[in-house]
PDB file of N, H, CA, C and O in Angstrom:
ATOM      1  N   UNK A   1     -49.145  23.554 -62.912  1.00  0.00           N
ATOM      2  CA  UNK A   1     -47.720  22.259 -63.047  1.00  0.00           C
ATOM      3  C   UNK A   1     -46.716  22.651 -61.307  1.00  0.00           C
ATOM      4  O   UNK A   1     -46.914  23.801 -60.913  1.00  0.00           O
ATOM      5  N   UNK A   2     -45.932  21.940 -60.561  1.00  0.00           N
ATOM      6  H   UNK A   2     -45.771  21.007 -60.881  1.00  0.00           H
ATOM      7  CA  UNK A   2     -44.808  22.528 -59.596  1.00  0.00           C
ATOM      8  C   UNK A   2     -43.734  22.608 -60.595  1.00  0.00           C
ATOM      9  O   UNK A   2     -43.359  22.175 -61.685  1.00  0.00           O
ATOM     10  N   UNK A   3     -43.249  23.934 -58.974  1.00  0.00           N
ATOM     11  H   UNK A   3     -43.554  24.286 -58.089  1.00  0.00           H
ATOM     12  CA  UNK A   3     -42.059  24.428 -59.814  1.00  0.00           C
ATOM     13  C   UNK A   3     -41.233  23.406 -59.553  1.00  0.00           C
ATOM     14  O   UNK A   3     -41.300  22.715 -58.536  1.00  0.00           O
ATOM     15  N   UNK A   4     -40.006  23.199 -60.923  1.00  0.00           N
ATOM     16  H   UNK A   4     -39.951  23.760 -61.750  1.00  0.00           H
ATOM     17  CA  UNK A   4     -39.284  22.433 -61.149  1.00  0.00           C
ATOM     18  C   UNK A   4     -38.159  22.448 -59.819  1.00  0.00           C
ATOM     19  O   UNK A   4     -38.362  23.430 -59.105  1.00  0.00           O
ATOM     20  N   UNK A   5     -37.123  21.650 -59.382  1.00  0.00           N
ATOM     21  H   UNK A   5     -36.958  20.852 -59.962  1.00  0.00           H
ATOM     22  CA  UNK A   5     -36.239  22.210 -58.409  1.00  0.00           C
ATOM     23  C   UNK A   5     -35.145  21.463 -58.618  1.00  0.00           C
ATOM     24  O   UNK A   5     -35.232  20.235 -58.637  1.00  0.00           O
ATOM     25  N   UNK A   6     -33.927  22.135 -58.809  1.00  0.00           N
ATOM     26  H   UNK A   6     -33.857  23.133 -58.793  1.00  0.00           H
ATOM     27  CA  UNK A   6     -32.618  21.125 -58.613  1.00  0.00           C
ATOM     28  C   UNK A   6     -32.136  20.992 -57.600  1.00  0.00           C
ATOM     29  O   UNK A   6     -32.108  22.003 -56.899  1.00  0.00           O
ATOM     30  N   UNK A   7     -31.432  19.501 -56.940  1.00  0.00           N
ATOM     31  H   UNK A   7     -31.454  18.679 -57.509  1.00  0.00           H
ATOM     32  CA  UNK A   7     -31.772  18.942 -55.926  1.00  0.00           C
ATOM     33  C   UNK A   7     -30.385  18.664 -55.782  1.00  0.00           C
ATOM     34  O   UNK A   7     -30.086  18.350 -56.934  1.00  0.00           O
ATOM     35  N   UNK A   8     -29.205  18.566 -55.011  1.00  0.00           N
ATOM     36  H   UNK A   8     -29.448  18.821 -54.075  1.00  0.00           H
ATOM     37  CA  UNK A   8     -28.287  18.377 -55.726  1.00  0.00           C
ATOM     38  C   UNK A   8     -28.161  16.855 -54.615  1.00  0.00           C
ATOM     39  O   UNK A   8     -28.818  16.500 -53.636  1.00  0.00           O
ATOM     40  N   UNK A   9     -27.070  16.291 -55.299  1.00  0.00           N
ATOM     41  H   UNK A   9     -26.537  16.579 -56.095  1.00  0.00           H
ATOM     42  CA  UNK A   9     -27.358  14.695 -54.700  1.00  0.00           C
ATOM     43  C   UNK A   9     -26.131  14.497 -53.175  1.00  0.00           C
ATOM     44  O   UNK A   9     -25.124  15.062 -52.747  1.00  0.00           O
ATOM     45  N   UNK A  10     -26.822  13.591 -52.884  1.00  0.00           N
ATOM     46  H   UNK A  10     -27.640  13.132 -53.232  1.00  0.00           H
ATOM     47  CA  UNK A  10     -26.315  14.294 -51.059  1.00  0.00           C
ATOM     48  C   UNK A  10     -24.474  13.032 -51.710  1.00  0.00           C
ATOM     49  O   UNK A  10     -23.343  13.111 -51.231  1.00  0.00           O
ATOM     50  N   UNK A  11     -24.908  12.196 -52.724  1.00  0.00           N
ATOM     51  H   UNK A  11     -25.827  12.132 -53.113  1.00  0.00           H
ATOM     52  CA  UNK A  11     -23.881  11.106 -52.528  1.00  0.00           C
ATOM     53  C   UNK A  11     -22.872  11.640 -53.218  1.00  0.00           C
ATOM     54  O   UNK A  11     -21.709  11.382 -52.906  1.00  0.00           O
ATOM     55  N   UNK A  12     -23.287  12.743 -54.611  1.00  0.00           N
ATOM     56  H   UNK A  12     -24.232  12.952 -54.864  1.00  0.00           H
ATOM     57  CA  UNK A  12     -21.771  12.929 -55.609  1.00  0.00           C
ATOM     58  C   UNK A  12     -21.500  14.518 -55.963  1.00  0.00           C
ATOM     59  O   UNK A  12     -20.599  14.899 -56.709  1.00  0.00           O
ATOM     60  N   UNK A  13     -22.609  15.523 -55.173  1.00  0.00           N
ATOM     61  H   UNK A  13     -23.342  15.213 -54.567  1.00  0.00           H
ATOM     62  CA  UNK A  13     -22.928  16.727 -55.722  1.00  0.00           C
ATOM     63  C   UNK A  13     -23.410  17.366 -57.068  1.00  0.00           C
ATOM     64  O   UNK A  13     -23.244  18.549 -57.366  1.00  0.00           O
ATOM     65  N   UNK A  14     -23.937  16.566 -57.722  1.00  0.00           N
ATOM     66  H   UNK A  14     -24.072  15.605 -57.480  1.00  0.00           H
ATOM     67  CA  UNK A  14     -24.020  16.722 -58.558  1.00  0.00           C
ATOM     68  C   UNK A  14     -25.969  17.298 -58.888  1.00  0.00           C
ATOM     69  O   UNK A  14     -27.002  16.707 -58.573  1.00  0.00           O
ATOM     70  N   UNK A  15     -25.855  18.096 -59.325  1.00  0.00           N
ATOM     71  H   UNK A  15     -25.016  18.576 -59.580  1.00  0.00           H
ATOM     72  CA  UNK A  15     -27.517  18.640 -59.184  1.00  0.00           C
ATOM     73  C   UNK A  15     -28.857  17.945 -60.588  1.00  0.00           C
ATOM     74  O   UNK A  15     -28.806  17.738 -61.801  1.00  0.00           O
ATOM     75  N   UNK A  16     -29.376  17.876 -60.051  1.00  0.00           N
ATOM     76  H   UNK A  16     -29.418  18.044 -59.066  1.00  0.00           H
ATOM     77  CA  UNK A  16     -30.377  16.905 -60.738  1.00  0.00           C
ATOM     78  C   UNK A  16     -31.764  17.457 -60.725  1.00  0.00           C
ATOM     79  O   UNK A  16     -32.103  18.478 -60.128  1.00  0.00           O
ATOM     80  N   UNK A  17     -32.395  16.825 -61.312  1.00  0.00           N
ATOM     81  H   UNK A  17     -32.120  15.995 -61.798  1.00  0.00           H
ATOM     82  CA  UNK A  17     -34.369  17.627 -61.426  1.00  0.00           C
ATOM     83  C   UNK A  17     -34.750  16.292 -60.566  1.00  0.00           C
ATOM     84  O   UNK A  17     -35.191  16.308 -59.416  1.00  0.00           O
ATOM     85  N   UNK A  18     -34.521  15.272 -61.264  1.00  0.00           N
ATOM     86  H   UNK A  18     -34.163  15.259 -62.198  1.00  0.00           H
ATOM     87  CA  UNK A  18     -35.021  14.088 -60.625  1.00  0.00           C
ATOM     88  C   UNK A  18     -34.208  13.089 -59.767  1.00  0.00           C
ATOM     89  O   UNK A  18     -33.754  12.056 -60.260  1.00  0.00           O
ATOM     90  N   UNK A  19     -34.047  13.411 -58.533  1.00  0.00           N
ATOM     91  H   UNK A  19     -34.416  14.250 -58.133  1.00  0.00           H
ATOM     92  CA  UNK A  19     -32.929  13.517 -57.915  1.00  0.00           C
ATOM     93  C   UNK A  19     -32.986  10.865 -57.701  1.00  0.00           C
ATOM     94  O   UNK A  19     -32.396   9.858 -58.093  1.00  0.00           O
ATOM     95  N   UNK A  20     -33.930  11.233 -56.995  1.00  0.00           N
ATOM     96  H   UNK A  20     -34.409  12.051 -56.677  1.00  0.00           H
ATOM     97  CA  UNK A  20     -34.590  10.084 -57.276  1.00  0.00           C
ATOM     98  C   UNK A  20     -33.512   8.588 -58.056  1.00  0.00           C
ATOM     99  O   UNK A  20     -32.641   7.751 -57.820  1.00  0.00           O
ATOM    100  N   UNK A  21     -34.552   9.211 -59.210  1.00  0.00           N
ATOM    101  H   UNK A  21     -35.260   9.891 -59.401  1.00  0.00           H
ATOM    102  CA  UNK A  21     -34.240   8.467 -60.405  1.00  0.00           C
ATOM    103  C   UNK A  21     -32.210   8.168 -60.819  1.00  0.00           C
ATOM    104  O   UNK A  21     -31.450   7.210 -60.960  1.00  0.00           O
ATOM    105  N   UNK A  22     -32.135   9.978 -60.864  1.00  0.00           N
ATOM    106  H   UNK A  22     -32.753  10.756 -60.749  1.00  0.00           H
ATOM    107  CA  UNK A  22     -30.215   9.937 -60.412  1.00  0.00           C
ATOM    108  C   UNK A  22     -29.798   8.869 -60.058  1.00  0.00           C
ATOM    109  O   UNK A  22     -29.323   8.101 -60.894  1.00  0.00           O
ATOM    110  N   UNK A  23     -29.854   8.580 -58.904  1.00  0.00           N
ATOM    111  H   UNK A  23     -30.240   9.204 -58.224  1.00  0.00           H
ATOM    112  CA  UNK A  23     -29.495   8.062 -57.727  1.00  0.00           C
ATOM    113  C   UNK A  23     -29.540   6.481 -58.097  1.00  0.00           C
ATOM    114  O   UNK A  23     -28.733   5.554 -58.159  1.00  0.00           O
ATOM    115  N   UNK A  24     -30.716   6.655 -58.275  1.00  0.00           N
ATOM    116  H   UNK A  24     -31.371   7.409 -58.225  1.00  0.00           H
ATOM    117  CA  UNK A  24     -30.707   4.765 -59.143  1.00  0.00           C
ATOM    118  C   UNK A  24     -29.973   4.782 -60.240  1.00  0.00           C
ATOM    119  O   UNK A  24     -29.390   3.717 -60.439  1.00  0.00           O
ATOM    120  N   UNK A  25     -29.783   5.659 -61.069  1.00  0.00           N
ATOM    121  H   UNK A  25     -30.257   6.525 -60.908  1.00  0.00           H
ATOM    122  CA  UNK A  25     -29.775   5.082 -62.594  1.00  0.00           C
ATOM    123  C   UNK A  25     -28.108   5.413 -62.821  1.00  0.00           C
ATOM    124  O   UNK A  25     -27.411   4.651 -63.492  1.00  0.00           O
ATOM    125  N   UNK A  26     -27.532   6.711 -62.143  1.00  0.00           N
ATOM    126  H   UNK A  26     -28.097   7.330 -61.598  1.00  0.00           H
ATOM    127  CA  UNK A  26     -26.618   7.223 -62.553  1.00  0.00           C
ATOM    128  C   UNK A  26     -25.591   7.259 -61.343  1.00  0.00           C
ATOM    129  O   UNK A  26     -24.589   7.665 -61.932  1.00  0.00           O
ATOM    130  N   UNK A  27     -25.336   7.143 -60.447  1.00  0.00           N
ATOM    131  H   UNK A  27     -26.150   6.814 -59.969  1.00  0.00           H
ATOM    132  CA  UNK A  27     -24.549   8.038 -59.181  1.00  0.00           C
ATOM    133  C   UNK A  27     -24.128   6.914 -59.021  1.00  0.00           C
ATOM    134  O   UNK A  27     -24.898   5.958 -59.111  1.00  0.00           O
ATOM    135  N   UNK A  28     -22.585   6.722 -58.699  1.00  0.00           N
ATOM    136  H   UNK A  28     -21.959   7.499 -58.625  1.00  0.00           H
ATOM    137  CA  UNK A  28     -21.549   5.948 -58.679  1.00  0.00           C
ATOM    138  C   UNK A  28     -21.599   5.609 -57.489  1.00  0.00           C
ATOM    139  O   UNK A  28     -21.641   4.430 -57.136  1.00  0.00           O
ATOM    140  N   UNK A  29     -21.602   6.967 -56.406  1.00  0.00           N
ATOM    141  H   UNK A  29     -21.568   7.925 -56.692  1.00  0.00           H
ATOM    142  CA  UNK A  29     -20.827   6.525 -54.988  1.00  0.00           C
ATOM    143  C   UNK A  29     -22.737   6.346 -54.598  1.00  0.00           C
ATOM    144  O   UNK A  29     -23.257   7.252 -53.946  1.00  0.00           O
ATOM    145  N   UNK A  30     -23.164   5.755 -54.826  1.00  0.00           N
ATOM    146  H   UNK A  30     -22.742   5.019 -55.355  1.00  0.00           H
ATOM    147  CA  UNK A  30     -24.580   5.181 -53.892  1.00  0.00           C
ATOM    148  C   UNK A  30     -23.974   3.957 -52.801  1.00  0.00           C
ATOM    149  O   UNK A  30     -23.791   2.753 -52.980  1.00  0.00           O
ATOM    150  N   UNK A  31     -23.795   4.672 -51.827  1.00  0.00           N
ATOM    151  H   UNK A  31     -23.944   5.651 -51.682  1.00  0.00           H
ATOM    152  CA  UNK A  31     -23.759   3.318 -50.239  1.00  0.00           C
ATOM    153  C   UNK A  31     -24.244   2.294 -50.523  1.00  0.00           C
ATOM    154  O   UNK A  31     -25.015   2.412 -51.476  1.00  0.00           O
ATOM    155  N   UNK A  32     -24.146   1.126 -50.069  1.00  0.00           N
ATOM    156  H   UNK A  32     -23.520   1.030 -49.295  1.00  0.00           H
ATOM    157  CA  UNK A  32     -24.676  -0.023 -50.271  1.00  0.00           C
ATOM    158  C   UNK A  32     -25.881   0.382 -49.052  1.00  0.00           C
ATOM    159  O   UNK A  32     -25.688   1.157 -48.115  1.00  0.00           O
ATOM    160  N   UNK A  33     -27.074  -0.318 -49.328  1.00  0.00           N
ATOM    161  H   UNK A  33     -27.230  -0.947 -50.089  1.00  0.00           H
ATOM    162  CA  UNK A  33     -28.350  -0.410 -48.250  1.00  0.00           C
ATOM    163  C   UNK A  33     -28.844  -1.517 -48.261  1.00  0.00           C
ATOM    164  O   UNK A  33     -28.852  -2.318 -49.195  1.00  0.00           O
ATOM    165  N   UNK A  34     -29.440  -1.667 -46.858  1.00  0.00           N
ATOM    166  H   UNK A  34     -29.433  -1.016 -46.099  1.00  0.00           H
ATOM    167  CA  UNK A  34     -29.636  -3.020 -46.073  1.00  0.00           C
ATOM    168  C   UNK A  34     -31.296  -3.249 -46.944  1.00  0.00           C
ATOM    169  O   UNK A  34     -31.608  -2.528 -47.892  1.00  0.00           O
ATOM    170  N   UNK A  35     -32.334  -4.514 -46.338  1.00  0.00           N
ATOM    171  H   UNK A  35     -32.080  -5.100 -45.569  1.00  0.00           H
ATOM    172  CA  UNK A  35     -33.470  -4.212 -47.194  1.00  0.00           C
ATOM    173  C   UNK A  35     -34.196  -3.250 -46.506  1.00  0.00           C
ATOM    174  O   UNK A  35     -35.290  -2.972 -46.997  1.00  0.00           O
ATOM    175  N   UNK A  36     -33.771  -2.510 -45.210  1.00  0.00           N
ATOM    176  H   UNK A  36     -32.882  -2.736 -44.812  1.00  0.00           H
ATOM    177  CA  UNK A  36     -35.259  -1.322 -45.300  1.00  0.00           C
ATOM    178  C   UNK A  36     -34.441  -0.317 -45.369  1.00  0.00           C
ATOM    179  O   UNK A  36     -34.544   0.660 -44.628  1.00  0.00           O
ATOM    180  N   UNK A  37     -33.260  -0.487 -46.546  1.00  0.00           N
ATOM    181  H   UNK A  37     -33.177  -1.281 -47.149  1.00  0.00           H
ATOM    182  CA  UNK A  37     -32.914   1.361 -47.090  1.00  0.00           C
ATOM    183  C   UNK A  37     -32.059   1.860 -46.555  1.00  0.00           C
ATOM    184  O   UNK A  37     -31.352   2.701 -47.110  1.00  0.00           O
ATOM    185  N   UNK A  38     -31.853   1.378 -45.023  1.00  0.00           N
ATOM    186  H   UNK A  38     -32.427   0.694 -44.572  1.00  0.00           H
ATOM    187  CA  UNK A  38     -30.739   2.178 -44.233  1.00  0.00           C
ATOM    188  C   UNK A  38     -29.246   1.956 -45.009  1.00  0.00           C
ATOM    189  O   UNK A  38     -29.108   1.080 -45.863  1.00  0.00           O
ATOM    190  N   UNK A  39     -28.253   2.779 -44.639  1.00  0.00           N
ATOM    191  H   UNK A  39     -28.366   3.491 -43.946  1.00  0.00           H
ATOM    192  CA  UNK A  39     -27.148   3.025 -45.076  1.00  0.00           C
ATOM    193  C   UNK A  39     -26.240   1.735 -44.421  1.00  0.00           C
ATOM    194  O   UNK A  39     -26.051   1.559 -43.217  1.00  0.00           O
ATOM    195  N   UNK A  40     -25.791   0.985 -45.396  1.00  0.00           N
ATOM    196  H   UNK A  40     -25.945   1.128 -46.373  1.00  0.00           H
ATOM    197  CA  UNK A  40     -24.663  -0.065 -44.665  1.00  0.00           C
ATOM    198  C   UNK A  40     -23.430   0.776 -44.585  1.00  0.00           C
ATOM    199  O   UNK A  40     -23.194   1.328 -45.660  1.00  0.00           O
ATOM    200  N   UNK A  41     -22.421   1.087 -43.467  1.00  0.00           N
ATOM    201  H   UNK A  41     -22.613   0.638 -42.594  1.00  0.00           H
ATOM    202  CA  UNK A  41     -21.209   1.745 -43.394  1.00  0.00           C
ATOM    203  C   UNK A  41     -20.379   0.026 -43.133  1.00  0.00           C
ATOM    204  O   UNK A  41     -20.451  -0.794 -42.217  1.00  0.00           O
ATOM    205  N   UNK A  42     -19.537   0.067 -44.596  1.00  0.00           N
ATOM    206  H   UNK A  42     -19.478   0.733 -45.339  1.00  0.00           H
ATOM    207  CA  UNK A  42     -17.750  -0.756 -43.785  1.00  0.00           C
ATOM    208  C   UNK A  42     -17.231   0.444 -43.241  1.00  0.00           C
ATOM    209  O   UNK A  42     -17.317   1.583 -43.699  1.00  0.00           O
ATOM    210  N   UNK A  43     -16.462  -0.111 -41.795  1.00  0.00           N
ATOM    211  H   UNK A  43     -16.392  -1.036 -41.423  1.00  0.00           H
ATOM    212  CA  UNK A  43     -16.146   0.562 -41.256  1.00  0.00           C
ATOM    213  C   UNK A  43     -14.680  -0.501 -40.843  1.00  0.00           C
ATOM    214  O   UNK A  43     -13.811  -0.085 -40.076  1.00  0.00           O
TER     215      UNK A  43
END
């Protein structure tokens, strides 16, 4: 069984074992992305 690792969310700094799931479900700081998954920045 692979060792579980805490990873820090790049958007809000919260640590999560399930970072992709955290970003999809919980992180309120998720930036807008386009259909290719690239971050879209409003400047």
